[in-house]
GROMACS .gro file of N, CA and C in nm:
model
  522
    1UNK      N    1  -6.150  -4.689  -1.870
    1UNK     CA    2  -6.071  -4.766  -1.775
    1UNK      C    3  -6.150  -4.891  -1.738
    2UNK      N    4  -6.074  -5.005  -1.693
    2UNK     CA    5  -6.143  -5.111  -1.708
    2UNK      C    6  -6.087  -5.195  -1.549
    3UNK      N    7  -6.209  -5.271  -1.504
    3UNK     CA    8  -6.120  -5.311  -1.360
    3UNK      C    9  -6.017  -5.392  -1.346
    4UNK      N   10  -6.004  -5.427  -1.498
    4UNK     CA   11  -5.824  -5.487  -1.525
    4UNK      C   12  -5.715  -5.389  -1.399
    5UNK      N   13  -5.780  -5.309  -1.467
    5UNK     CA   14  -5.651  -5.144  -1.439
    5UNK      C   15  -5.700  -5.102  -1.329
    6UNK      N   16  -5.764  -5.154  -1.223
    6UNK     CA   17  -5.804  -5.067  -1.104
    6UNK      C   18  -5.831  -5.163  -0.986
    7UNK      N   19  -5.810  -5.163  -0.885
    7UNK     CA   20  -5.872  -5.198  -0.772
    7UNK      C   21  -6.023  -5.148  -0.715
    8UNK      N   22  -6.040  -5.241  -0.592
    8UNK     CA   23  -6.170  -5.219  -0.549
    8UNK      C   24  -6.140  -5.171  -0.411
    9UNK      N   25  -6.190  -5.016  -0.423
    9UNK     CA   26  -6.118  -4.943  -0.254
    9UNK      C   27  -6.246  -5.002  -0.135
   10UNK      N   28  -6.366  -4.952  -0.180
   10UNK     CA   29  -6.447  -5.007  -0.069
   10UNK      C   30  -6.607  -4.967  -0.158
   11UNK      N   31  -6.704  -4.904  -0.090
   11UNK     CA   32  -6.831  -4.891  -0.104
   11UNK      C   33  -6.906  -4.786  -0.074
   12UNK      N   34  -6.992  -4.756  -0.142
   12UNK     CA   35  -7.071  -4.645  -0.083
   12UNK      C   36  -7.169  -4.642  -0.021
   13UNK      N   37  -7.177  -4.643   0.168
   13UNK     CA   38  -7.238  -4.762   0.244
   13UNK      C   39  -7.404  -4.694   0.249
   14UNK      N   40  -7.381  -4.560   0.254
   14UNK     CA   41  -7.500  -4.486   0.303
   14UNK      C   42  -7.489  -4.359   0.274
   15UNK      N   43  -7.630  -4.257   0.265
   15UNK     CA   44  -7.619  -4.123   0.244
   15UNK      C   45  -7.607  -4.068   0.357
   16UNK      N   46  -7.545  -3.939   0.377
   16UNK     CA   47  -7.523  -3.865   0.490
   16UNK      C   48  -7.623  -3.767   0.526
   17UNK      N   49  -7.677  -3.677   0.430
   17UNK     CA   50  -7.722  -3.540   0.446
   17UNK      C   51  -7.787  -3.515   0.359
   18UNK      N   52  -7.913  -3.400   0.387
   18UNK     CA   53  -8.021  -3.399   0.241
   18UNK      C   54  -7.903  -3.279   0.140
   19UNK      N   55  -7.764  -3.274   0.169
   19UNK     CA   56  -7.696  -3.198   0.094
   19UNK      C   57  -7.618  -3.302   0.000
   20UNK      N   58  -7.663  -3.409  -0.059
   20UNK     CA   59  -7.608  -3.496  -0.143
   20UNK      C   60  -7.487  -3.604  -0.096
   21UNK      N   61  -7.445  -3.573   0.067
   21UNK     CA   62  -7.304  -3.657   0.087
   21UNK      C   63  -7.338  -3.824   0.070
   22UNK      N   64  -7.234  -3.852   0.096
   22UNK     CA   65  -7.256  -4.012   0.103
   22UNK      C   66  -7.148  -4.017   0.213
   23UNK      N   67  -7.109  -4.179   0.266
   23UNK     CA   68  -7.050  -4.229   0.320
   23UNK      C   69  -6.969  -4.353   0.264
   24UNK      N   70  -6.866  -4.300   0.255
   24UNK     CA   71  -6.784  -4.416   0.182
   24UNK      C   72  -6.685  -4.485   0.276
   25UNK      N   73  -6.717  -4.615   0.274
   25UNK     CA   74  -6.665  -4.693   0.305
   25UNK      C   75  -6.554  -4.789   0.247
   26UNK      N   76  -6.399  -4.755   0.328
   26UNK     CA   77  -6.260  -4.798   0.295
   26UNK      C   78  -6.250  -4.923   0.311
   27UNK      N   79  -6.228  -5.014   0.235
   27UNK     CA   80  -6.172  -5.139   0.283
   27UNK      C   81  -6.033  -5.183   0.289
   28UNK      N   82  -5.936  -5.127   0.356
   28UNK     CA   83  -5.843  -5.094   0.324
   28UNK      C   84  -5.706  -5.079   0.484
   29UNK      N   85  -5.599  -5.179   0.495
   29UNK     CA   86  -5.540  -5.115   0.649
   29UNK      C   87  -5.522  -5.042   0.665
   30UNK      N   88  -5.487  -4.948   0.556
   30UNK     CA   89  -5.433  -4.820   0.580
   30UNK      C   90  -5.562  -4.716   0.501
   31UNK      N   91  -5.671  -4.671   0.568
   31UNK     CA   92  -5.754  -4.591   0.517
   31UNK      C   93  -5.687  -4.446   0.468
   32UNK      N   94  -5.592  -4.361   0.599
   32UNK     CA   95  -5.560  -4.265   0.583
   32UNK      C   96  -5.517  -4.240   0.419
   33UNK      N   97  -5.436  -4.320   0.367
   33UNK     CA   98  -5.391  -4.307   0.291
   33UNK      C   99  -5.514  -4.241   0.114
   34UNK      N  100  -5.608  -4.288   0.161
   34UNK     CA  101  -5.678  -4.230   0.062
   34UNK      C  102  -5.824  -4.119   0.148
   35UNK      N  103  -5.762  -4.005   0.216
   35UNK     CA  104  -5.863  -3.921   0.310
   35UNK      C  105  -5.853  -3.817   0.173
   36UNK      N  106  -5.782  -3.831   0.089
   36UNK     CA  107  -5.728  -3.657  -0.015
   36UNK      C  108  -5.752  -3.745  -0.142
   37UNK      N  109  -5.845  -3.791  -0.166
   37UNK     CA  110  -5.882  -3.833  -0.314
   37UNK      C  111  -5.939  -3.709  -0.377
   38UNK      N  112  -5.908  -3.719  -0.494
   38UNK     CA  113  -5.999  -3.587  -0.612
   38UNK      C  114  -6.119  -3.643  -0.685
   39UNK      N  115  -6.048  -3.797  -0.711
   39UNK     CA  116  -6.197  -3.832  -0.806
   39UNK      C  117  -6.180  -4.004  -0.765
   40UNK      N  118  -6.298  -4.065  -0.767
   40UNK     CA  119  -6.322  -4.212  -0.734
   40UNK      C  120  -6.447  -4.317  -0.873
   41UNK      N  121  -6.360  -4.382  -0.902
   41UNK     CA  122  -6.448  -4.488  -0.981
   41UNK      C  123  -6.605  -4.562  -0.942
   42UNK      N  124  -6.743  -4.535  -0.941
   42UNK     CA  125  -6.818  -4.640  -0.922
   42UNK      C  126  -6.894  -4.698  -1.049
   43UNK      N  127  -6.932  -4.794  -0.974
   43UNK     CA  128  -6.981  -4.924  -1.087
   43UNK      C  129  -7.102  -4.921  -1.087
   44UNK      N  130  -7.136  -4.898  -1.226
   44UNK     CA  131  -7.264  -4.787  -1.233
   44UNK      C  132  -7.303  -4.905  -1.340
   45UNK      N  133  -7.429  -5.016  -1.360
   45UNK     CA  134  -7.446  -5.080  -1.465
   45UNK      C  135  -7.314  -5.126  -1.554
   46UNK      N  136  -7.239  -5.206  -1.454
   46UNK     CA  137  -7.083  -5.259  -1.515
   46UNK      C  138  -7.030  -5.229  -1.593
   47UNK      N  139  -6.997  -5.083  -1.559
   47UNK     CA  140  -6.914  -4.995  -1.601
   47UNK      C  141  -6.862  -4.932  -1.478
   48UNK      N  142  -6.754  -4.904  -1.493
   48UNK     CA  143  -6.677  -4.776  -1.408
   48UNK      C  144  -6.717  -4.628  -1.452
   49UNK      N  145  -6.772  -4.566  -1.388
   49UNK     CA  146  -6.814  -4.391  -1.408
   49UNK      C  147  -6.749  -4.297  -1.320
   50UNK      N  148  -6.625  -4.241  -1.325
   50UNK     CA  149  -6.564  -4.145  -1.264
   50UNK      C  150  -6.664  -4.019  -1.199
   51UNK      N  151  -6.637  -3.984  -1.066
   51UNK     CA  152  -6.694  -3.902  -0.964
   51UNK      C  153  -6.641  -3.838  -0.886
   52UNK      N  154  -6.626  -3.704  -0.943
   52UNK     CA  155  -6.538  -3.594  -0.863
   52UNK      C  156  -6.537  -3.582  -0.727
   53UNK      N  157  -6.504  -3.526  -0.624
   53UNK     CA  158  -6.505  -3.468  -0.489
   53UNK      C  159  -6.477  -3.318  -0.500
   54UNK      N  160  -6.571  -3.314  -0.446
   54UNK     CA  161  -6.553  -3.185  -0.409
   54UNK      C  162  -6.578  -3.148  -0.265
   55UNK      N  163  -6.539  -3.230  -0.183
   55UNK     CA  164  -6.532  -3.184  -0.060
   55UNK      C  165  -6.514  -3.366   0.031
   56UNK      N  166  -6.391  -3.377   0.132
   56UNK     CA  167  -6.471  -3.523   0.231
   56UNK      C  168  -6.376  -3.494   0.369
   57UNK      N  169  -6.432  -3.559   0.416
   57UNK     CA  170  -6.428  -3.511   0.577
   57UNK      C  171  -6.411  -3.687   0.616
   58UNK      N  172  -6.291  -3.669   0.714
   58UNK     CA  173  -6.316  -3.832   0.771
   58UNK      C  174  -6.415  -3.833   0.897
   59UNK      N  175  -6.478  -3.967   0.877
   59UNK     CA  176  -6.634  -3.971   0.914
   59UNK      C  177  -6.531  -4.111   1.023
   60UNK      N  178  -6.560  -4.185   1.040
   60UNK     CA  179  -6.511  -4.256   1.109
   60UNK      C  180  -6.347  -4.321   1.047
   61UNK      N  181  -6.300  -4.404   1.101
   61UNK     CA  182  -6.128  -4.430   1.095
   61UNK      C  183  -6.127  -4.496   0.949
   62UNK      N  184  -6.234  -4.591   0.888
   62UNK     CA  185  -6.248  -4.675   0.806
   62UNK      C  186  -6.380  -4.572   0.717
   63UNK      N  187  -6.422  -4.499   0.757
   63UNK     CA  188  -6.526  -4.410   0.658
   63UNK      C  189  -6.483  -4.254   0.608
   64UNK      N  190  -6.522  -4.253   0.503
   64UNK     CA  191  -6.506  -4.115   0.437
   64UNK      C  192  -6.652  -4.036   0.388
   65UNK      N  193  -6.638  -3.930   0.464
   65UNK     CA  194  -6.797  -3.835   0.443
   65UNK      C  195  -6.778  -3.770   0.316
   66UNK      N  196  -6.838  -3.788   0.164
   66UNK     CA  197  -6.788  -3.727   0.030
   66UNK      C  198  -6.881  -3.670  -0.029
   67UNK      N  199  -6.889  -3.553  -0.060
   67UNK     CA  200  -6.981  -3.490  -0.134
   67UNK      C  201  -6.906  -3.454  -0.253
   68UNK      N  202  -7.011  -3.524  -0.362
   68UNK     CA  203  -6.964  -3.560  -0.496
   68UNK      C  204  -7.000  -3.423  -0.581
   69UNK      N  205  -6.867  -3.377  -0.668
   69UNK     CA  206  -6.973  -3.267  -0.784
   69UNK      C  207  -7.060  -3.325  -0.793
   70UNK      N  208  -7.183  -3.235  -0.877
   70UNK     CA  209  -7.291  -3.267  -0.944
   70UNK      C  210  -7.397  -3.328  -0.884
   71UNK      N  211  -7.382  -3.403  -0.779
   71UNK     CA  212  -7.469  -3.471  -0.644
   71UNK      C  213  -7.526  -3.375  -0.570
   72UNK      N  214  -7.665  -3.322  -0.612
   72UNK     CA  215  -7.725  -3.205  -0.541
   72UNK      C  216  -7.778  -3.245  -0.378
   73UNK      N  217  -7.867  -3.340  -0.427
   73UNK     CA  218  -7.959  -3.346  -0.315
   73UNK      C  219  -7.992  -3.538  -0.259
   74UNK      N  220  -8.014  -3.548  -0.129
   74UNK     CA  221  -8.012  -3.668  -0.100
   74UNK      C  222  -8.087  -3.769  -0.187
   75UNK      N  223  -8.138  -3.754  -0.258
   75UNK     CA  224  -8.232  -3.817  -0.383
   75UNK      C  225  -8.117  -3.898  -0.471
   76UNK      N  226  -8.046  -3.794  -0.507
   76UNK     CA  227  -7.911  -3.813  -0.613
   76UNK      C  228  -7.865  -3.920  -0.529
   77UNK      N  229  -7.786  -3.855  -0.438
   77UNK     CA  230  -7.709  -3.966  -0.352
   77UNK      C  231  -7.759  -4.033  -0.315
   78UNK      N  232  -7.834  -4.079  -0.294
   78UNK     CA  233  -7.930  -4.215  -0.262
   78UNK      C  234  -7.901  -4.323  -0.386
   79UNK      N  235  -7.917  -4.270  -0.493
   79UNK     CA  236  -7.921  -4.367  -0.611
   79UNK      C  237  -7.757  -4.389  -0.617
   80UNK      N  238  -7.632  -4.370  -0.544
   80UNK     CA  239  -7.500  -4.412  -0.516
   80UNK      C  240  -7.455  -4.521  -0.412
   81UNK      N  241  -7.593  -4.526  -0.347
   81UNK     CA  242  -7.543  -4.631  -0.206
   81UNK      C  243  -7.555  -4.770  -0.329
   82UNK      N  244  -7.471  -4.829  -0.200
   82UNK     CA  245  -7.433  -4.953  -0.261
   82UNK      C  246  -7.353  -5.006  -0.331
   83UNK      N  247  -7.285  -4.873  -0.456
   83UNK     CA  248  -7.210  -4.882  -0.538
   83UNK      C  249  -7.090  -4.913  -0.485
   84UNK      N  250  -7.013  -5.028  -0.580
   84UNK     CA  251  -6.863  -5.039  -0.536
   84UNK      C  252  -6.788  -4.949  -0.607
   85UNK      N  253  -6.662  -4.906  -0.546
   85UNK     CA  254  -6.560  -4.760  -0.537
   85UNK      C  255  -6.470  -4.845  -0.576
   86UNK      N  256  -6.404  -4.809  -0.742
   86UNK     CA  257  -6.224  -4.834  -0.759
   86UNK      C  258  -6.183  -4.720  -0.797
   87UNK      N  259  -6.063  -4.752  -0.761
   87UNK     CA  260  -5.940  -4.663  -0.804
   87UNK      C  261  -5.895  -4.761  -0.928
   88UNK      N  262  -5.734  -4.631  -0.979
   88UNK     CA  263  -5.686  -4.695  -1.100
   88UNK      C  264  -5.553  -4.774  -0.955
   89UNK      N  265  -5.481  -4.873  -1.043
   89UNK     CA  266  -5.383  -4.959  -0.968
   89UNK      C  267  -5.283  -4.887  -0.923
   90UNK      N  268  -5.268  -4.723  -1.013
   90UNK     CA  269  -5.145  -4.671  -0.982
   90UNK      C  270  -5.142  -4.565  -0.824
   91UNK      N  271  -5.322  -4.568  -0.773
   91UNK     CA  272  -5.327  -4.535  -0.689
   91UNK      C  273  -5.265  -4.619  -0.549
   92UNK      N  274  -5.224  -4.768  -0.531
   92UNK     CA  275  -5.192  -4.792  -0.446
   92UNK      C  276  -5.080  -4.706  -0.384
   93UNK      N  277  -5.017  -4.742  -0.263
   93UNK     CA  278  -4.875  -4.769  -0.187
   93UNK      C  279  -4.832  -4.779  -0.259
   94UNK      N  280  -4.671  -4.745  -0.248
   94UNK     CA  281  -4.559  -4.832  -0.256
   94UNK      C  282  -4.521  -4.968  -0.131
   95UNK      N  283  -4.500  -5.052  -0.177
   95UNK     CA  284  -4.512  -5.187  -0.073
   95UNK      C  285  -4.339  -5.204  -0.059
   96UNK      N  286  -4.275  -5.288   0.057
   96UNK     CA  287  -4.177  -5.332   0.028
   96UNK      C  288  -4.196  -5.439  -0.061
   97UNK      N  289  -4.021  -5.512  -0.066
   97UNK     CA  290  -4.042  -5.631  -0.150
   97UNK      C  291  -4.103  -5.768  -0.129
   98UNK      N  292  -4.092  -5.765   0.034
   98UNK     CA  293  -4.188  -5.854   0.080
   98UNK      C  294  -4.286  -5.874   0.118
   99UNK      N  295  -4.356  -5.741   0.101
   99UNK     CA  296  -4.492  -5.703   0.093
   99UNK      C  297  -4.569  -5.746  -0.051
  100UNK      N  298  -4.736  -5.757  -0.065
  100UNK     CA  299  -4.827  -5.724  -0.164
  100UNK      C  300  -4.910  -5.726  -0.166
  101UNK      N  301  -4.991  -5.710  -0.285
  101UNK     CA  302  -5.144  -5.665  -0.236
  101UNK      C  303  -5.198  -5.788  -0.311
  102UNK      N  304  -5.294  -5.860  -0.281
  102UNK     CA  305  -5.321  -5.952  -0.284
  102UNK      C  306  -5.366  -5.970  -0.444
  103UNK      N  307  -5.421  -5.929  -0.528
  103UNK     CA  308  -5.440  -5.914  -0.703
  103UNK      C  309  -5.321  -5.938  -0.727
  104UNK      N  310  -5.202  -5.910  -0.665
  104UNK     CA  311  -5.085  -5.938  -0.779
  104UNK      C  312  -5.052  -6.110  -0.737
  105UNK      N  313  -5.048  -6.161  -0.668
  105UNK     CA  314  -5.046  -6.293  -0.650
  105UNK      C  315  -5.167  -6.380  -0.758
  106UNK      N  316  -5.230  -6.329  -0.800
  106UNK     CA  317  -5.315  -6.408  -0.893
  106UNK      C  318  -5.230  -6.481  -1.032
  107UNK      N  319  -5.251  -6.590  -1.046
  107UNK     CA  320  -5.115  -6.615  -1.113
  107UNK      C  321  -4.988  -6.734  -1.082
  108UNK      N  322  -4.994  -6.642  -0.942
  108UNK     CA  323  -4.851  -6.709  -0.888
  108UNK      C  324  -4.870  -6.837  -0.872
  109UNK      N  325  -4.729  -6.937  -0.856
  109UNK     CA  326  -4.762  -7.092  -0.822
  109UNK      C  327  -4.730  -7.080  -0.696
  110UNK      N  328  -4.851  -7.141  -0.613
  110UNK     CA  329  -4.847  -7.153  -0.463
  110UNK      C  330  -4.730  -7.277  -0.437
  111UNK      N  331  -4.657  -7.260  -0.378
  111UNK     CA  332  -4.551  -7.379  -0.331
  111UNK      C  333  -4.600  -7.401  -0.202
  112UNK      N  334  -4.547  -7.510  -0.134
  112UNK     CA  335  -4.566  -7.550   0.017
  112UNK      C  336  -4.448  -7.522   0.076
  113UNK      N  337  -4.455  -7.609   0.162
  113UNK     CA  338  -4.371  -7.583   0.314
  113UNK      C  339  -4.236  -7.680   0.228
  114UNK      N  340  -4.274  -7.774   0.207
  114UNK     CA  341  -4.145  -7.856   0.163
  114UNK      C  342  -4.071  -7.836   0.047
  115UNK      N  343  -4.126  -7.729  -0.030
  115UNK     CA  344  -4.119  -7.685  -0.160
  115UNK      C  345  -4.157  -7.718  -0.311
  116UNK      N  346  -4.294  -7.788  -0.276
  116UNK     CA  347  -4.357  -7.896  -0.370
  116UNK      C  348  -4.499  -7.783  -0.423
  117UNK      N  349  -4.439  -7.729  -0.553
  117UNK     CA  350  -4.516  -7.706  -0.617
  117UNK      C  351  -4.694  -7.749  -0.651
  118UNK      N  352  -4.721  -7.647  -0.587
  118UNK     CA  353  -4.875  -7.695  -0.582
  118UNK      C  354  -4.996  -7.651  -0.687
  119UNK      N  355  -4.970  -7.548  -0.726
  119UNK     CA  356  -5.064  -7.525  -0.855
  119UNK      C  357  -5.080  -7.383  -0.855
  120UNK      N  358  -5.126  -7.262  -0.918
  120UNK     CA  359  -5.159  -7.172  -1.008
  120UNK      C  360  -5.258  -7.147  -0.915
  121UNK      N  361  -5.243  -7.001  -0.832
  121UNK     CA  362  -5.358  -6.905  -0.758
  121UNK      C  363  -5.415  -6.868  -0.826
  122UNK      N  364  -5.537  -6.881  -0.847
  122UNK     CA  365  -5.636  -6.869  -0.923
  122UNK      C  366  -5.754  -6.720  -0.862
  123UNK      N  367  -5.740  -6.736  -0.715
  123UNK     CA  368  -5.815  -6.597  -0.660
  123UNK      C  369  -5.776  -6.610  -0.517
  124UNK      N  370  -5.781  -6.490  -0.483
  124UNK     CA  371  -5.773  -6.488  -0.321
  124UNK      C  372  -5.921  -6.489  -0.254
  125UNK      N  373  -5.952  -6.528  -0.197
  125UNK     CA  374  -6.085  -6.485  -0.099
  125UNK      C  375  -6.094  -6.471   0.022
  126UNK      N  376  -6.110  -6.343   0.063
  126UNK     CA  377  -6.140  -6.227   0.171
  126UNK      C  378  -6.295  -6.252   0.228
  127UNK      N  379  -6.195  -6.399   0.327
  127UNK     CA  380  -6.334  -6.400   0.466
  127UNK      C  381  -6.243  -6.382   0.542
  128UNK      N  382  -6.316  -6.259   0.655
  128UNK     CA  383  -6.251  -6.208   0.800
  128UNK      C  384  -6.232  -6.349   0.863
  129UNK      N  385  -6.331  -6.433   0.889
  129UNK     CA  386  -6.298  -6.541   0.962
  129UNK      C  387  -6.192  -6.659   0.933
  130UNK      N  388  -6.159  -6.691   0.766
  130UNK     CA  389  -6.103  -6.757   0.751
  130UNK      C  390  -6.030  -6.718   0.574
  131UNK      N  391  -5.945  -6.621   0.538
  131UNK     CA  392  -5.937  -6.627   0.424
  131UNK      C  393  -5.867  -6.746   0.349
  132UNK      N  394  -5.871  -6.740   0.248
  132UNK     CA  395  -5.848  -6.857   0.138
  132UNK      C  396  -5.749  -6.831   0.008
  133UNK      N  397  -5.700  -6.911  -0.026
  133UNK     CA  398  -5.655  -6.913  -0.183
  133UNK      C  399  -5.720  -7.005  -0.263
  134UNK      N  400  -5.772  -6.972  -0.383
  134UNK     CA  401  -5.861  -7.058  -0.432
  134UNK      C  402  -5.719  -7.117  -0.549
  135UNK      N  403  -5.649  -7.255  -0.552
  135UNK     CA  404  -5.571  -7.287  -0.634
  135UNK      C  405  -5.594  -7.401  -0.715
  136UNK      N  406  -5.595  -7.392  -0.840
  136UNK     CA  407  -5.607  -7.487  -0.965
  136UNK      C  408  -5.460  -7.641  -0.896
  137UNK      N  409  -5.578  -7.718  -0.840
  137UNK     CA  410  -5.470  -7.852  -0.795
  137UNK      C  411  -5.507  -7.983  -0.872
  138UNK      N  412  -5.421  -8.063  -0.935
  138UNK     CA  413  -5.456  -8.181  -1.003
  138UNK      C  414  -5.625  -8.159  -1.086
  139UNK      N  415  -5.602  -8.028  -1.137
  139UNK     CA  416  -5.747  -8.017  -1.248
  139UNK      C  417  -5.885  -7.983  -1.168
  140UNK      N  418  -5.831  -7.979  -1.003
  140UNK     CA  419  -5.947  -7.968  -0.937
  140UNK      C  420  -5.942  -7.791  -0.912
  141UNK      N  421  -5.981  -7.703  -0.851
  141UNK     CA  422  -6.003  -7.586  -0.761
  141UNK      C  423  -6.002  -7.682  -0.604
  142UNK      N  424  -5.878  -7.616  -0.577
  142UNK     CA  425  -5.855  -7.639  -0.420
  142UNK      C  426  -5.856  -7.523  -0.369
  143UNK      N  427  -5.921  -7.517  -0.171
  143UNK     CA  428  -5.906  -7.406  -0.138
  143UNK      C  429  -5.817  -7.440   0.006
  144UNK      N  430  -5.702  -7.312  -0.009
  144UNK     CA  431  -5.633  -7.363   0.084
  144UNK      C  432  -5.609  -7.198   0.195
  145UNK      N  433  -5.600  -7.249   0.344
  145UNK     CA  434  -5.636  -7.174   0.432
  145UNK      C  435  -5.523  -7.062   0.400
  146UNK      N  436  -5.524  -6.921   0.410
  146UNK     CA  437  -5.423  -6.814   0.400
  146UNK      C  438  -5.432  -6.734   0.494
  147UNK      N  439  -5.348  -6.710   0.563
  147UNK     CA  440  -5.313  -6.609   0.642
  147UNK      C  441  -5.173  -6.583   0.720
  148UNK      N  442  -5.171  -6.466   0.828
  148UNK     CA  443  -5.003  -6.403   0.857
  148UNK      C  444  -4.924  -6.607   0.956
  149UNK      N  445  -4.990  -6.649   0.925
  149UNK     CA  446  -4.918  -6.775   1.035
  149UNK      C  447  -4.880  -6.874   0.949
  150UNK      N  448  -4.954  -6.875   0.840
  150UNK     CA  449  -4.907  -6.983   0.733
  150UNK      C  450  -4.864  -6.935   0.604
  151UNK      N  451  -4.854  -6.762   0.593
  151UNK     CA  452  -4.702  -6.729   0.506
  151UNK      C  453  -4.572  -6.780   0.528
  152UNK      N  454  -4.540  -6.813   0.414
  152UNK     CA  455  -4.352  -6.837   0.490
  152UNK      C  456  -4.295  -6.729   0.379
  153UNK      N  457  -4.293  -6.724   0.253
  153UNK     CA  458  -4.214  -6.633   0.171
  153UNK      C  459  -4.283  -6.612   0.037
  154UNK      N  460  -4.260  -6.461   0.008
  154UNK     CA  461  -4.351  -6.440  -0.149
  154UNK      C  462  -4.177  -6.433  -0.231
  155UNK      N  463  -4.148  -6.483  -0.346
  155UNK     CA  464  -4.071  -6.477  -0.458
  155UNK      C  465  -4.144  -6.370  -0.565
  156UNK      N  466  -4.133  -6.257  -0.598
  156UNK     CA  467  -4.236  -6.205  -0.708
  156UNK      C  468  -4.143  -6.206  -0.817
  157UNK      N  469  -4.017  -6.214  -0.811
  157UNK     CA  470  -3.935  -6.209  -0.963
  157UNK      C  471  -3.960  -6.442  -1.015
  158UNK      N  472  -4.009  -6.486  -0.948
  158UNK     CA  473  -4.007  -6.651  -0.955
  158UNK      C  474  -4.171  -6.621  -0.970
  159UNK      N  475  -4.222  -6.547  -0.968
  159UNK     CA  476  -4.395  -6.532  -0.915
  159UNK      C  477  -4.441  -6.670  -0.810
  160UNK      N  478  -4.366  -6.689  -0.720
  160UNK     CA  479  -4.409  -6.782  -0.661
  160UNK      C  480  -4.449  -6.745  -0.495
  161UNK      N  481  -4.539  -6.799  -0.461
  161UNK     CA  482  -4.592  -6.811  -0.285
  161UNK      C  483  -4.560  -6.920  -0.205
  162UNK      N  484  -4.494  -6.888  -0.109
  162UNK     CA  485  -4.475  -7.037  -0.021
  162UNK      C  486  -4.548  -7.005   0.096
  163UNK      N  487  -4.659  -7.120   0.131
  163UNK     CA  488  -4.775  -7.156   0.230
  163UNK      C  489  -4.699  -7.241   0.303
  164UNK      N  490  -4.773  -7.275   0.421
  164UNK     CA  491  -4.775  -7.378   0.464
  164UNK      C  492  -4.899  -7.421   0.490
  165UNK      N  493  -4.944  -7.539   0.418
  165UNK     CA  494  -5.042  -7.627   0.403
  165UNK      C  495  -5.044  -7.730   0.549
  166UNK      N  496  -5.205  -7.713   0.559
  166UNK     CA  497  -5.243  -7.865   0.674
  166UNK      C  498  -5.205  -7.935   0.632
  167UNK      N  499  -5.136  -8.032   0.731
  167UNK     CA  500  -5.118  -8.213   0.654
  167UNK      C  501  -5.265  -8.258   0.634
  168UNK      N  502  -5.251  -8.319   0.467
  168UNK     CA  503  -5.402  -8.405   0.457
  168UNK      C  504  -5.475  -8.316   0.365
  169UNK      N  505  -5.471  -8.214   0.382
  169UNK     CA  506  -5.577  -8.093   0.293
  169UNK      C  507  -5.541  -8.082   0.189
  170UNK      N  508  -5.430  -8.135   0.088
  170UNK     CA  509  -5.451  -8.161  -0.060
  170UNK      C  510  -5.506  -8.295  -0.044
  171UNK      N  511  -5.517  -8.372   0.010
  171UNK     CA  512  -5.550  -8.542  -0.007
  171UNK      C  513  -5.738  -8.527  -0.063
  172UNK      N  514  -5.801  -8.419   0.035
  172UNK     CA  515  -5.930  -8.421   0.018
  172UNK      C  516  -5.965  -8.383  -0.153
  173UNK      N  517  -5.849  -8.340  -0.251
  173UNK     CA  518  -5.877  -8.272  -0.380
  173UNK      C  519  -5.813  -8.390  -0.472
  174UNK      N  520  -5.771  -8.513  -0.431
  174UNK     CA  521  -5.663  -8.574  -0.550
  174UNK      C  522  -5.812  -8.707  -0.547
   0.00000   0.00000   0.00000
């Protein structure tokens, strides 16, 4: 499996117990939704290496306490912190239609407010303080501010996003 085919759920922040647990950390609004996993992807020398459960306990609202088969002793699990955790894609939600998860917008042509085609989302980027769309504009990489106030509408059968852009903030890329 390849991270084409999978998302990135969260991390494995810290060990728990000299009984091999770890602490995995969800990045995710809806954590509950993955408290009953069986097996989790980490990125082991850039590769994905599948890792059973055999036992997890919710540890805080956003953490999961997991003791992995084969993970004897805190030694083992020690050499897991740090690692990033995917799933395959088919593990998400179901979303409505005007819902999505942000990987599938990669692609899409960001439109504006006036309906002026702006260029090809190229990546999303996930800063708490200010996230971004990184979009291919006039040959440049523009980054333009994203969030719930300057959505106006996702099209996914058009693959298109409509923002609303600052006045002036393509001017700084032409």
């Amino acid at each position: 499996m390849t991270k084409e085919d999978c998302f990135e759920l969260g991390v494995i922040s810290k060990t728990f117990s000299f009984r091999g647990e770890v602490i995995l950390y969800i990045d995710s609004d809806q954590p509950e939704h993955y408290y009953n996993m069986d097996m989790i992807l980490l990125e082991i020398n850039k590769k994905l290496v599948p890792f059973f459960i055999e036992e997890s306990k919710v540890h805080k609202v956003n953490q999961l306490r997991v003791k992995f088969d084969n993970v004897a002793d805190e030694t083992d699990a020690k050499r897991l912190t740090k690692k990033k955790v995917f799933l395959p894609l088919a593990a998400l939600p179901e979303l409505e239609d005007d819902q999505f998860y942000y990987h599938e917008i990669i692609g899409f042509t960001l439109v504006d407010q006036d309906d002026n085609k702006v260029g090809e989302i190229l990546e999303y980027i996930d800063n708490a303080v200010n996230p971004m769309l990184e979009v291919s504009y006039n040959g440049k990489e523009a980054l333009i501010p994203y969030n719930d106030n300057s959505h106006i509408a996702i099209n996914k059968k058009d693959r298109e996003l409509k923002v609303e852009i600052p006045e002036g903030l393509l001017a700084i890329y032409e």
